[in-house]
Structure formats: C-alpha cells, structure tokens
Amino acid sequence: MSNIIRLLPDHVANQIAAGEVVQRPASVVKELIENAVDAEATEIKLVLKEAGKTLIQVIDNGKGMNETDARMAFERHATSKISKAEDLFALNTKGFRGEALASIAAIAHVDLKTCLHNSELGTHLVIEGSKVMSQEVAVTPPGTVFSVKNLFFNIPARRNFLKSDNVELRNIVDEFERITLVHPGISFTMIHNGSEVFNLPSSNLRQRIVNVFGTRTNEKLVPIEEITEIVTIRGFIGKPEFAKKSRGEQFFFVNDRFIRSGYLHHSVLAAYEGLLKDGTQPTYFIYLSVPPDSIDINIHPTKTEIKFDDEQALYSILRSSIKHSLGQFNVAPVLDFHRDEGLDVPYEFKDREAETPLIEIDTHYNPFSNELLNPEEEIFNPFKQTPANTTNGLPSDFVARGFNPFEESSFLRKEEEPEEPIAADEEEEAEVFESKLTTAKSTIDFSSFKQEGRKADEAVFFASKSNKTEIKKSSATEVGAWQEVFEGLKGKGSDIDISGLTFEEEVVTGSLFDESTETTLASRTFQIQRKYIVSPIKSGMVVINQGRAHQRILYEKFIGNIAKSNAVSQQLLFPLTLYYAPYEVVLLKEIRHSLKQMGFDFEDMGEDHVILSGLPVNVAESEAQIVLDDLIMSFQEGIPETNYIQTERIAKTLAQSLAVKSGTILNETEQEDIVNSLFGCKEPNISPFMKPTFITMKVEDIERKFIL
C-alpha cells in the first residue's frame, strides 16, 4: 500500500495560509501599514486603485532593510519581532508570526523597494505567486515602498467573492482609521484613484480623532483617564446626546492594538445606563494599557481578540471611570462623596469663632392674659364687636355681621337685589303643601321601596333573551300617598296635571351600534401604546403600525415625485454647512446625482464638509443633518451601480428617517390622515422594507376569543 500523506509544496501551503491572513484588500493594507509602524516610520502614505484590487502601495520612511532581510522577509515564519516562545507574552509590536508577507506574495504580484538610512543603495525585489522573479540593487530613498498588484490573480474564485469597490474601500478605511487613531504622532496620507481621502498630520490624540471623523466630533468628546495597578485607562467618550444608531465610532485599544470585546462593550453600556435613547449607541475611543504578560494575543488569526487575566476587575474599573467622567463634566448627575466636608463660605468668615446668640425674653408676657402690656397701646381683635363707624376703617356692615373669614367682603360681594314681597295666597299655598309633605313622609314605608327598587334594578339588568329590556309601566296612582302631595300644586304659571301621567316603556336594542350604517375607514380612530392606530371597519377593525404606514406613504411620494422629473427642491435662504469625515464626503460625491434627483442641492463639497443650498420639500432644515447621516449609513455597505437602484435606496432611507416613530402621540386628525393616505397607496399592505403595515380582525375572530 502506497503512502497517502505527503508534504505540500510551499506555494500551496502559502495559499492555504493566505486564506486566513488575507481575506480581502483591507487585510493587505492592515499588514503592510503595521509593518511600517513597527519599522518606526514617522510618515506613511497609502495609495490605492480600484479599492485595492489593482494596486495597494504603502510608502514609509522607516528603518528599511538590507538585501538579505528583504529576501528573508517573504519566507514562512520569518520575523524580526520575536525569537523565543516567552516573547509571545512580552509583545510590543504589531506583528510576530511571520506569515503575512509570505501569504501576500503567494496570491499577488509584489514589488518591493527598500533601503537603509545609512546606505546609498537599496534593494528591488519582484515576486509573483511566491516565485522570486528578480532581485537587484537599486537607487531608492531610505525606507520601504511595498506595492501589491492584482490581488488573487491566481485564485479566480477568491477574486469573484470580493464585493464592490465601495464596500472594499469602506473596509480599507476601517483598518486605516484603527491604525491612525492609535498612532497620532505618525503622519498618514491615503489616496484612492488619484483623489486624496485622508491627510492626517502628526498631532495629539484629540486632534487626530477630529481630523479622522470631522470637525463636529470635537464637541461630542469627554476625556477619560484612570490609573490603577491593574490597568491604565485614557481616551475619550461621547456625550449621550450625540449617540448614534450605528456602532461605527466605537474603538477599544489594548497596548496600542485594536481589539473587539463584547464584554468591555457591555461595561461601557452599563456606565451609560439611563442616559441613552432606545436603539442608540455611544461613541468611545478607549485606550487600555496593561502588563503584556497579563494578556494573550495569539488566539485569533487577525489578532482582534485577546484574553485578559482578570476581566471582571477590568470591567468594574472601566465602568466606574466612565461614570466618573460623565459626572465630572456635568454630562450625567452624580453624587460626589470626595468633596471637602466644609461648607463653601467666604474666606473672611472661615477663621472666626462661633458666638452664642443672645436671646431676650420678656418674663412678664402672658399670651393668655387679657391685660395689655402697655395700656396706651390697644391690640386689634377682629372678633371684638365695636360700635358702628368706629372700626379702624372697616365698613360698618363688616362689624354688624361679625367677622367671618369664609364670607365674602362687602367690597367683593355684589349688591343683592331686593326681594319681592310674597303674596298672601302664595304663602297660604306653601303652608298647605308643607303640611301635606309632612303627612306623606309619615305614612310611607321607605324600606319596602328599597327592596322593590333593588328587585326592579335586577330585572332591568338581567334582560330577556330577545335583547330587549322592558321597564314596568307605573301610573301615578300606584305611588301611594305621594299623589296627595301634588294635589292642588298649581302654582303661578303652572298648568301641569299629573293625575293621569304614566311612564312610557323604554326599549333598548341588543346592538351597541346600528349595523345598517356602514362605518368607513378613519371615521373613528384611536391610538394604542403610541404605536398602533385602530380604526373600525364594517367587518371588524384594522390595526395599523403607524411608523410602517407612514414609511409607505412617504416612500411612494418620493418615488412619485422623481418618476415624472427631478423632485422639487426648497431653496434655503442661508446655505447650510455640514461637517463629515473625509471618506463620508467621498461617498456623498458618488451619489450626488441621485441626491439631486431627490431634491438635495449641494453648493459645494470640500474635503471635510458639504454646503447645502436646497432640500426636498418634506425635509426640514433641522432634519438635514440626521437625514444625510442616515443616507451615509445606508450606503456604507456599497453603492449600487445603476441610478435607479440608488434613487430607490435614497427614497427608502428618507422615508425611514422622516416617518413618525413609535412612541409619538398623534391627534385624531393625524391618525385619520395616516389611515386614509395609507389605503390610497399602490401597495398599502407592506412597508418599503417588506414588512406588514396593518392587520385586520373580523368580528367573528373576536367573538371566538370569548368562547369558553
């Protein structure tokens, strides 16, 4: 039997390794820039063509390499970073495995030019698919120029899996940002297809963050700093009011290395508890410094995940430091127990001795005595009756009545009209009525009325099965002696005779609403949980999701406007300047034509800002920043090539941004507008994102719920 286990050739092994190390152009950018940082470069330039698919070039002024090192760098597991296993737990460099350059050379055309600072001549090396095509002496400036062309040229299947240029460029920018944020002292430049995307001079950390993410980022930042035996924390966190829907601006760095940690992220969210709106994420740039032997970096191919010796302690320290910073800068309420216990008093009073206050007591005073302490002074007594016109200025009628604090003063009370004299016959009639009323009360047993009344109520409540309630007829003669009370009660102007009065039958139908009357949509609407609109229909009721319904309404409006021609734009009296990160401005430039069709007019687009002179009719000036932020977010994963798909995505994003949200209180008119407009749409059943907008409930379905 022949042997079946064989040793793979180097170029095959390198291609397999490249599958882990090099997943897309961004992976190559990361490895090459990290090598330049490890070479102690102070200026690094990145040049790209077609999002790195055609060319990735990194130029640095670092140490450079001699001829032997340049050739050895492309061998597997060849590195200058470590020499023994113990060095893995004392790492101070980005790379250490020695696999990156060998993997890159296996799947691309590599051109390397390098020279030492103390040398006049350098080395020029050309490699294609792990094969060294040429190596010669060349004149080149100190440092290294590393060019990677035609990525995945020998693995067509891998190249076909690459995304669009916009998506790949977005991933490259992500890697570029992570490295530039951790090394603010290094100058970085990024050029894509001849256009400068980033130009970041050497600066401090705060300025570097502002240069990368735009000028408006500066007002969002709150510094954070904490020094302990376990960890040193520094960096910046975002103010809660600037929280975003996405997690784009969230960075953890451990020993100058970008990492991802859901555990530490949860610690940050715990510190922001109660300060963020639902569905938003805080911004943070947090740098942790720990002893190298307390972490393990070699657990992930891309080195973005590490293990800590004591994660729980790190969790608590991070959460406490963030809370402290939020409270210290008046971003969140905080109880500060470390303040000076002394009160804040003027300086001149601090050294004075406390004096015992002197209290003078009149030992002769008796509050219950009627005698005046000073006979010459008279104490005012509001309850004392005084002769008329001698009441210290009070009106005479005030004293005659006696003081009553709950009775209106004559100053405030209107003058009463004089009472008319009562006629003698009316007076007699009143006396007769009063005597009859007294006689009737004495002859009636009220207990029987209570029992009979209770029985009558029960009879009314438990109505007949015919859904009709009959109330017993009663004549006035059946009420006993009460009839006598009203005999002869024909006052002035009264001609009512109740002797033959009967109570008419009251008939109540069993239906709460008249089914013969058709109920139209939005005739009676109400809101549930500030999220759903309920409207009755003939067959039952319809429950509408107000947010999704409004999205559908706005979406069809936007699409309808651009179907005929460009949408109408409302011109701004004063152009609006909005600041963005450089790569975000590049993205807006690429979709500028589609945005113009929707009604956005850009007066100018700079490197880190845009100037808006016109907005769509449905967009208010105060909403422009939010809407454009959402548009940028929706296109970060890729820009469709066709103009129609771009416009459709813009319409969806605008509809989602401008639609009413859950929790919004709507009055009845607004509810009716949404209901009527929704059922006037071409596709009212679903939102622009293919989610149902409403459900119907028939009366039969509701009745089934009550069947036991």
XYZ file of C-alpha atoms in Angstrom:
708
model
C 0.000 0.000 0.000
C 1.450 3.361 -1.064
C 1.848 6.263 1.316
C -1.056 8.724 1.261
C 0.327 11.505 3.467
C 2.600 13.939 1.671
C 4.185 17.317 2.328
C 2.520 20.181 0.486
C 4.646 22.456 -1.682
C 5.470 25.847 -0.248
C 3.338 27.823 -2.701
C 0.297 25.628 -1.910
C 0.886 25.981 1.829
C 1.235 29.727 1.422
C -2.067 29.934 -0.467
C -3.771 27.993 2.324
C -2.268 30.334 4.910
C -3.333 33.293 2.809
C -6.926 32.145 3.189
C -6.722 33.048 6.882
C -4.430 36.054 6.743
C -5.586 37.716 3.509
C -9.348 37.733 3.200
C -9.749 40.968 1.216
C -7.687 44.040 0.209
C -8.200 45.546 3.660
C -6.220 42.647 5.163
C -3.215 43.510 2.990
C -3.470 47.195 3.948
C -3.517 46.296 7.630
C -0.432 44.063 7.443
C 1.646 46.469 5.379
C 0.857 49.573 7.452
C 1.512 47.689 10.706
C 4.919 46.653 9.336
C 5.643 50.299 8.572
C 4.677 51.276 12.132
C 6.931 48.551 13.567
C 9.728 49.942 11.395
C 9.393 53.216 13.373
C 8.206 55.243 10.397
C 7.049 58.823 11.025
C 5.377 59.279 7.628
C 3.218 56.635 5.954
C 1.440 57.010 2.624
C -1.202 54.613 1.262
C -2.034 54.607 -2.460
C -4.979 52.572 -3.804
C -6.508 51.795 -7.180
C -9.934 50.227 -7.564
C -10.253 49.755 -3.810
C -7.016 47.766 -3.659
C -7.954 45.169 -6.256
C -5.500 46.575 -8.776
C -2.927 48.290 -6.554
C -2.073 48.622 -2.872
C 1.053 50.656 -2.250
C 2.496 51.601 1.149
C 5.357 54.101 1.299
C 7.161 54.771 4.594
C 10.341 56.387 5.876
C 11.084 53.650 8.402
C 14.286 51.725 9.065
C 14.335 49.874 5.770
C 16.021 46.504 5.113
C 19.245 45.262 3.646
C 19.391 42.800 0.750
C 19.333 39.676 2.930
C 16.463 40.798 5.155
C 14.419 41.843 2.120
C 14.687 38.339 0.683
C 14.165 36.556 4.008
C 11.024 38.563 4.835
C 8.989 36.505 2.326
C 9.808 33.144 3.882
C 7.206 31.498 6.057
C 7.538 32.159 9.794
C 10.389 34.591 9.236
C 10.143 37.593 11.563
C 12.221 40.144 13.427
C 9.662 40.566 16.224
C 10.273 37.502 18.418
C 12.955 34.849 18.845
C 11.569 32.527 21.559
C 8.214 31.386 22.943
C 8.459 33.605 26.023
C 8.420 36.655 23.763
C 4.749 35.978 22.980
C 3.869 37.271 26.451
C 6.023 40.399 26.160
C 4.940 41.751 22.789
C 5.382 45.418 21.969
C 4.964 45.156 18.193
C 2.032 44.659 15.822
C 3.172 41.508 14.072
C 5.007 38.465 15.359
C 4.002 35.377 13.349
C 5.961 35.963 10.153
C 3.128 34.765 7.898
C 1.757 37.953 6.349
C 4.321 38.716 3.631
C 4.608 35.068 2.576
C 0.818 34.832 2.281
C 0.553 38.083 0.310
C 3.323 37.068 -2.093
C 1.511 33.768 -2.780
C -1.632 35.418 -4.217
C -0.408 38.671 -5.803
C 2.322 40.427 -7.750
C 4.669 42.005 -5.204
C 7.164 44.763 -5.884
C 9.479 45.762 -3.004
C 11.933 48.648 -2.849
C 13.806 49.186 0.408
C 16.900 50.981 1.644
C 18.622 51.552 4.981
C 19.098 55.119 6.197
C 22.870 54.838 6.292
C 23.101 53.268 2.822
C 23.215 54.878 -0.607
C 21.859 51.872 -2.484
C 18.851 49.741 -1.773
C 17.183 46.538 -2.982
C 14.496 45.990 -5.625
C 12.655 42.656 -5.359
C 9.863 41.305 -7.618
C 7.780 38.253 -6.617
C 4.793 36.647 -8.393
C 2.868 33.803 -6.801
C 5.633 33.037 -4.268
C 8.248 32.928 -7.047
C 11.108 35.416 -6.987
C 11.205 36.908 -10.471
C 14.080 39.331 -9.905
C 16.278 40.815 -7.210
C 18.678 43.653 -7.914
C 20.385 46.670 -6.443
C 18.507 49.923 -6.998
C 18.633 53.567 -6.076
C 15.705 54.249 -3.747
C 15.075 56.676 -0.881
C 15.519 55.457 2.728
C 12.580 53.432 3.940
C 10.346 50.958 2.125
C 7.982 51.052 -0.844
C 5.744 47.979 -0.851
C 3.452 47.509 -3.893
C 0.873 44.718 -4.176
C -0.773 44.367 -7.594
C -3.538 42.148 -8.995
C -4.664 40.610 -5.737
C -5.889 36.975 -6.065
C -4.688 36.829 -9.678
C -4.068 33.070 -9.367
C -7.231 32.286 -7.373
C -10.150 33.481 -9.538
C -12.722 32.033 -7.145
C -11.441 34.213 -4.298
C -11.404 37.290 -6.523
C -15.015 36.692 -7.544
C -16.041 36.763 -3.896
C -14.805 40.329 -3.480
C -17.508 42.943 -3.081
C -17.945 46.192 -4.985
C -15.273 48.869 -4.862
C -17.293 50.915 -2.396
C -17.621 48.046 0.053
C -13.954 47.113 -0.179
C -12.920 50.754 0.184
C -15.094 51.040 3.293
C -13.267 48.078 4.833
C -9.897 49.579 3.949
C -10.896 52.867 5.560
C -11.902 50.986 8.723
C -8.466 49.387 9.012
C -6.761 52.668 8.156
C -8.687 54.528 10.873
C -7.843 51.964 13.554
C -4.128 52.317 12.932
C -4.139 56.106 12.638
C -6.109 56.510 15.872
C -3.598 54.582 17.929
C -0.583 56.433 16.475
C -1.412 60.157 16.397
C 2.284 61.024 16.308
C 2.683 59.490 12.835
C 1.664 61.390 9.704
C -0.700 59.413 7.433
C -1.945 60.035 3.891
C -4.442 57.991 1.881
C -5.057 58.386 -1.867
C -7.664 56.454 -3.846
C -7.806 56.598 -7.658
C -5.793 59.808 -7.617
C -8.014 61.568 -5.041
C -6.797 62.328 -1.542
C -9.103 60.772 1.044
C -7.103 61.416 4.230
C -4.284 63.791 5.043
C -3.518 63.415 8.736
C -0.536 65.365 10.060
C 1.185 64.442 13.289
C -0.891 65.698 16.235
C -2.283 64.817 19.642
C -4.980 62.209 20.188
C -7.964 64.580 20.318
C -6.909 66.390 17.164
C -6.351 63.082 15.386
C -9.898 61.966 16.236
C -11.262 65.265 14.930
C -9.202 65.009 11.719
C -10.461 61.488 11.049
C -14.145 61.914 11.911
C -14.748 65.566 11.143
C -14.778 68.896 12.947
C -18.167 68.369 14.595
C -16.726 65.442 16.561
C -14.820 67.800 18.847
C -17.915 68.973 20.749
C -19.008 65.382 21.384
C -15.899 64.254 23.274
C -15.439 63.907 27.022
C -11.943 62.926 28.242
C -11.500 59.850 30.395
C -8.463 58.884 32.465
C -7.904 56.368 35.247
C -4.659 54.909 36.592
C -4.695 51.720 38.681
C -2.331 48.847 39.391
C -4.292 46.617 37.015
C -4.886 48.926 34.055
C -4.345 52.474 32.863
C -7.322 53.913 31.006
C -7.264 57.002 28.815
C -9.106 58.321 25.806
C -12.440 59.944 25.073
C -16.099 59.041 25.341
C -19.054 60.643 23.586
C -21.760 62.714 25.198
C -25.083 60.862 25.443
C -26.979 63.396 23.335
C -24.720 62.592 20.359
C -25.335 58.833 20.451
C -25.906 57.234 17.048
C -27.966 54.366 15.739
C -24.865 52.548 14.465
C -21.750 51.308 16.247
C -19.318 52.916 13.825
C -17.339 55.158 16.185
C -16.523 52.647 18.921
C -12.883 51.696 19.455
C -11.024 49.655 22.052
C -7.230 49.603 22.007
C -5.163 47.403 24.297
C -1.438 48.133 24.343
C -1.807 50.107 21.090
C -3.636 47.261 19.350
C -7.243 47.432 18.155
C -9.460 44.735 19.641
C -13.111 43.714 19.738
C -14.627 42.812 23.083
C -18.327 42.357 23.737
C -17.560 42.085 27.445
C -15.902 45.509 27.625
C -18.571 46.996 25.377
C -21.204 45.851 27.855
C -19.251 47.635 30.574
C -19.488 50.878 28.606
C -23.226 50.453 28.087
C -23.653 49.817 31.813
C -21.943 53.139 32.539
C -24.343 54.926 30.161
C -27.411 53.255 31.679
C -30.348 55.639 31.756
C -28.598 58.254 29.601
C -29.137 56.897 26.076
C -32.228 56.808 23.922
C -33.521 53.415 22.895
C -31.713 51.992 19.897
C -28.701 54.310 20.092
C -25.043 53.556 20.737
C -22.439 55.751 22.456
C -19.219 56.894 20.842
C -15.958 55.992 22.553
C -12.214 55.877 21.916
C -10.789 53.953 24.873
C -7.122 53.057 25.265
C -6.130 50.421 27.817
C -2.576 49.772 28.936
C -1.956 46.506 30.790
C 1.175 44.458 31.529
C 1.996 42.364 28.415
C 2.156 39.171 30.474
C -1.465 39.654 31.655
C -2.980 39.173 28.181
C -2.825 36.559 25.418
C -2.935 37.950 21.878
C -2.246 34.746 19.954
C -5.825 33.405 19.945
C -7.218 34.872 16.698
C -5.867 34.954 13.110
C -6.392 38.711 12.791
C -5.300 39.418 16.400
C -8.500 41.363 17.130
C -9.476 39.216 20.121
C -7.400 38.750 23.258
C -7.727 37.142 26.671
C -7.325 39.010 29.962
C -6.162 37.560 33.259
C -8.809 39.417 35.274
C -11.699 40.531 33.084
C -14.086 41.166 35.975
C -11.798 43.707 37.626
C -11.219 45.394 34.282
C -14.986 45.528 33.703
C -15.626 47.265 37.026
C -12.765 49.746 36.678
C -13.815 50.727 33.161
C -17.451 51.222 34.117
C -16.550 53.313 37.168
C -14.111 55.514 35.258
C -16.672 56.262 32.545
C -19.329 57.120 35.123
C -16.860 59.384 36.902
C -16.013 61.244 33.683
C -19.659 61.696 32.745
C -20.370 63.144 36.176
C -17.210 65.228 36.367
C -18.036 67.069 33.145
C -21.703 67.534 34.086
C -22.873 65.103 31.437
C -24.706 62.942 33.991
C -25.926 63.560 37.548
C -23.537 62.243 40.151
C -23.147 62.173 43.922
C -19.600 63.245 44.710
C -18.514 61.869 48.085
C -14.953 63.182 47.808
C -15.684 66.873 48.182
C -14.485 68.897 51.136
C -16.827 68.413 54.054
C -16.623 72.111 54.944
C -19.259 74.488 53.662
C -18.459 76.999 50.959
C -18.255 80.222 52.996
C -16.466 83.499 52.273
C -12.805 83.467 53.211
C -13.034 86.203 55.863
C -15.530 84.176 57.910
C -13.624 80.898 57.985
C -11.365 81.761 60.943
C -13.971 83.451 63.120
C -15.038 81.772 66.308
C -18.686 80.878 66.661
C -20.591 83.125 69.078
C -23.569 82.075 71.155
C -26.596 84.095 70.004
C -28.251 86.276 72.671
C -31.996 85.865 73.174
C -34.001 88.454 75.099
C -37.012 87.015 76.962
C -39.848 89.049 78.442
C -40.694 87.204 81.637
C -43.880 89.253 82.164
C -45.516 88.295 78.876
C -48.608 86.077 79.153
C -50.313 85.253 75.833
C -53.498 84.187 77.702
C -53.830 87.360 79.704
C -56.484 89.893 78.725
C -54.467 92.718 80.177
C -52.404 94.820 77.856
C -48.685 95.022 78.494
C -48.837 98.659 77.556
C -52.130 100.294 78.468
C -51.512 103.033 75.950
C -51.486 100.559 73.044
C -54.583 98.668 72.050
C -54.324 95.254 70.484
C -56.523 94.694 67.440
C -59.140 91.983 67.972
C -61.093 91.099 64.820
C -63.740 89.260 66.867
C -64.463 92.201 69.127
C -67.767 93.930 68.436
C -67.325 97.683 68.217
C -69.816 100.440 67.659
C -70.623 101.387 64.139
C -68.291 103.740 62.301
C -65.500 103.144 64.900
C -63.894 100.042 63.394
C -60.467 101.339 62.425
C -61.512 101.885 58.855
C -63.541 98.686 58.420
C -67.006 99.081 56.869
C -69.901 99.221 59.257
C -71.692 96.182 57.884
C -68.497 94.157 58.446
C -68.785 94.692 62.216
C -72.544 94.231 62.294
C -72.230 90.764 60.836
C -69.266 89.826 62.926
C -66.058 88.743 61.227
C -66.212 85.522 59.217
C -63.058 84.724 57.220
C -65.019 82.450 54.862
C -67.626 85.063 53.986
C -67.172 87.470 51.126
C -66.416 91.051 51.966
C -68.863 93.729 51.008
C -66.184 95.119 48.747
C -66.157 91.916 46.683
C -69.812 90.884 47.039
C -72.287 92.185 44.513
C -75.222 94.103 45.814
C -78.152 91.780 46.297
C -81.376 92.584 44.536
C -84.242 93.432 46.890
C -86.598 90.553 47.478
C -90.105 90.849 46.116
C -92.886 90.686 48.690
C -94.626 87.329 48.895
C -98.298 87.333 48.056
C -100.710 86.128 50.710
C -102.257 83.408 48.529
C -98.842 82.025 47.650
C -97.899 81.986 51.298
C -101.025 80.008 52.133
C -100.412 77.557 49.318
C -96.858 76.928 50.547
C -98.095 76.182 54.048
C -100.664 73.669 52.707
C -98.003 71.938 50.575
C -95.621 71.688 53.502
C -98.274 70.110 55.748
C -99.176 67.528 53.077
C -95.498 66.696 52.546
C -95.069 66.044 56.274
C -98.140 63.772 56.309
C -96.906 61.812 53.247
C -93.484 61.200 54.769
C -95.020 59.792 57.937
C -97.247 57.291 56.050
C -94.670 55.829 53.631
C -92.503 52.812 54.424
C -89.172 53.542 52.671
C -87.753 50.084 53.397
C -90.243 48.487 51.033
C -89.252 50.979 48.352
C -85.588 49.963 48.709
C -86.384 46.263 48.327
C -88.744 46.791 45.407
C -86.265 49.145 43.780
C -83.480 46.566 44.101
C -85.691 43.910 42.503
C -86.601 46.276 39.711
C -82.919 47.027 39.079
C -82.126 43.328 38.913
C -84.967 42.797 36.475
C -83.611 45.544 34.244
C -80.002 44.237 34.407
C -80.906 40.637 33.571
C -82.843 41.451 30.427
C -84.775 38.963 28.321
C -83.035 36.857 25.691
C -84.691 38.892 22.979
C -82.126 41.607 23.719
C -84.891 43.983 24.723
C -85.312 45.483 28.134
C -88.870 46.223 29.256
C -89.455 48.583 32.126
C -92.730 48.045 34.017
C -95.405 50.636 33.430
C -96.388 52.541 36.539
C -99.191 55.001 36.911
C -99.101 57.925 39.276
C -101.887 56.341 41.347
C -99.585 53.435 42.336
C -97.162 55.548 44.296
C -99.354 55.770 47.366
C -99.610 58.892 49.404
C -97.160 60.800 47.218
C -100.014 61.655 44.874
C -101.646 63.709 47.586
C -98.522 65.804 47.857
C -99.010 67.239 44.387
C -102.756 67.760 44.619
C -103.574 71.369 44.056
C -99.916 72.155 43.322
C -100.667 74.515 40.523
C -98.560 77.492 41.212
C -98.333 80.645 39.328
C -97.895 79.857 35.635
C -98.158 76.058 36.090
C -100.834 74.063 34.200
C -99.375 70.571 34.696
C -101.783 67.827 35.770
C -100.010 64.593 36.721
C -103.051 62.645 37.888
C -103.189 60.560 34.716
C -99.458 60.508 33.996
C -97.924 57.127 33.045
C -94.300 56.161 32.425
C -93.674 55.074 28.858
C -91.966 51.811 28.032
C -88.199 52.048 27.394
C -86.897 49.698 24.709
C -83.134 49.044 24.352
C -81.898 47.110 21.343
C -79.226 44.464 21.783
C -76.735 46.034 19.303
C -74.400 48.730 20.556
C -74.050 50.198 17.079
C -76.504 50.286 14.220
C -75.196 47.740 11.737
C -77.250 49.276 8.979
C -74.903 52.240 8.961
C -71.637 51.416 7.198
C -68.508 52.501 9.027
C -65.837 53.998 6.794
C -62.112 53.977 7.475
C -60.874 56.672 9.832
C -64.391 57.609 10.916
C -63.443 56.670 14.482
C -59.764 56.091 15.240
C -57.744 55.824 18.396
C -54.136 55.089 19.313
C -52.775 52.154 21.318
C -49.428 52.269 23.131
C -48.446 55.269 20.973
C -47.582 52.766 18.249
C -50.739 51.409 16.649
C -53.802 53.086 15.153
C -57.093 51.209 15.459
C -59.928 52.008 13.083
C -63.290 50.193 12.866
C -64.485 48.734 9.582
C -67.735 47.047 8.605
C -66.371 43.533 9.138
C -64.416 44.295 12.307
C -61.413 46.532 12.820
C -57.996 47.262 11.332
C -54.832 47.721 13.423
C -52.172 49.838 11.704
C -48.490 50.197 12.591
C -48.180 53.979 12.416
C -44.433 54.013 11.681
C -44.511 51.488 8.839
C -47.642 53.025 7.373
C -46.045 56.466 7.284
C -42.923 54.980 5.681
C -45.038 53.543 2.868
C -46.826 56.878 2.374
C -43.591 58.907 2.207
C -41.820 56.337 0.038
C -44.500 56.440 -2.653
C -44.477 60.235 -2.525
C -40.713 60.361 -3.133
C -40.862 57.783 -5.915
C -43.830 59.551 -7.495
C -42.021 62.889 -7.497
C -38.945 61.625 -9.333
C -40.928 59.420 -11.738
C -42.022 62.497 -13.673
C -38.901 64.638 -13.284
C -36.492 65.804 -10.644
C -38.160 66.373 -7.288
C -38.967 69.921 -6.248
C -36.260 71.443 -4.059
C -36.902 74.089 -1.419
C -34.069 76.597 -1.579
C -32.542 77.724 1.702
C -32.248 81.417 2.472
C -28.871 80.765 4.103
C -26.849 77.758 2.840
C -26.249 75.088 5.459
C -22.707 73.826 6.143
C -22.404 70.266 7.454
C -19.147 68.616 8.518
C -18.264 64.992 7.824
C -15.302 62.670 7.785
C -13.351 62.788 4.502
C -14.468 59.325 3.399
C -18.104 60.298 4.059
C -17.742 63.313 1.761
C -16.317 60.995 -0.917
C -19.388 58.794 -0.563
C -21.743 61.771 -0.904
C -19.919 62.855 -4.053
C -20.514 59.452 -5.626
C -24.283 59.614 -5.057
C -24.586 63.356 -5.679
C -26.559 62.945 -8.912
C -29.149 60.692 -7.271
C -29.424 63.072 -4.322
C -30.083 65.955 -6.710
C -32.949 63.993 -8.253
C -34.488 63.701 -4.777
C -34.228 67.460 -4.174
C -30.821 67.905 -2.483
C -28.800 70.815 -3.908
C -25.118 70.982 -2.953
C -23.434 74.314 -3.430
C -20.000 72.926 -2.600
C -18.317 69.732 -1.394
C -14.992 70.195 0.364
C -12.660 67.684 1.962
C -14.492 67.523 5.285
C -17.714 69.450 4.695
C -20.616 69.994 2.318
C -22.697 73.127 1.753
C -26.413 72.551 1.188
C -28.435 75.172 -0.675
C -31.618 73.144 -1.216
C -33.584 70.343 0.442
C -36.521 68.116 -0.544
C -39.912 69.589 0.276
C -40.599 67.057 3.033
C -37.255 67.661 4.797
C -36.953 70.499 7.306
C -33.671 72.338 7.719
C -33.316 70.993 11.260
C -33.569 67.433 9.916
C -30.923 67.791 7.194
C -28.038 66.548 9.342
C -29.959 63.486 10.574
C -31.202 62.585 7.093
C -27.761 62.798 5.492
C -26.257 60.775 8.348
C -28.800 58.033 7.683
C -28.092 58.180 3.946
C -24.359 57.789 4.510
C -25.001 54.841 6.808
C -27.235 53.124 4.250
C -24.589 53.382 1.510
C -21.563 52.359 3.571
C -22.011 48.711 2.634
C -21.948 49.549 -1.047
C -23.260 51.928 -3.701
C -25.468 50.370 -6.407
C -24.162 50.915 -9.894
C -27.480 51.863 -11.512
C -29.015 55.243 -10.851
C -32.500 53.761 -10.365
C -31.400 51.484 -7.503
C -29.517 54.377 -5.893
C -32.615 56.563 -6.055
C -34.825 53.809 -4.665
C -32.492 53.303 -1.700
C -32.426 57.044 -1.047
C -36.233 57.124 -1.076
C -36.379 54.239 1.412
C -33.862 55.885 3.709
C -35.652 59.235 3.603
C -38.981 57.561 4.338
C -37.484 55.725 7.303
C -35.839 58.871 8.687
C -38.843 61.177 8.320
C -41.645 58.785 9.295
C -43.297 59.060 12.696
C -41.671 56.823 15.270
C -43.128 54.516 17.865
C -43.985 56.493 20.972
C -45.220 59.540 19.057
C -48.619 60.801 20.189
C -50.950 61.526 17.268
C -54.151 63.505 17.466
C -57.302 62.258 15.766
C -56.722 64.315 12.622
C -53.200 62.946 12.187
C -54.441 59.415 12.735
C -57.123 59.839 10.097
C -54.596 61.294 7.631
C -52.326 58.267 8.011
C -55.204 55.797 7.650
C -56.699 57.457 4.579
C -53.311 58.083 2.927
C -52.181 54.504 3.523
C -55.162 52.996 1.756
C -54.616 55.435 -1.084
C -51.168 53.933 -1.771
C -50.485 51.435 -4.542
C -49.148 48.844 -2.096
C -50.617 49.598 1.326
C -50.036 46.096 2.704
C -46.261 46.332 3.183
C -43.686 48.941 4.127
C -40.772 49.839 1.814
C -38.737 47.260 3.756
C -41.239 44.442 3.045
C -42.848 44.374 6.481
C -46.631 44.324 7.079
C -48.220 47.698 7.739
C -51.574 46.551 9.159
C -53.664 43.580 10.214
C -57.434 43.091 10.188
C -59.545 41.449 12.869
C -63.049 40.283 11.975
C -65.902 40.295 14.440
C -66.083 36.504 14.190
C -62.432 36.238 15.260
C -63.059 38.487 18.236
C -66.139 36.527 19.274
C -64.161 33.284 19.238
C -61.865 34.725 21.869
C -64.799 34.931 24.292
C -65.951 31.340 23.796
C -65.015 29.240 26.816
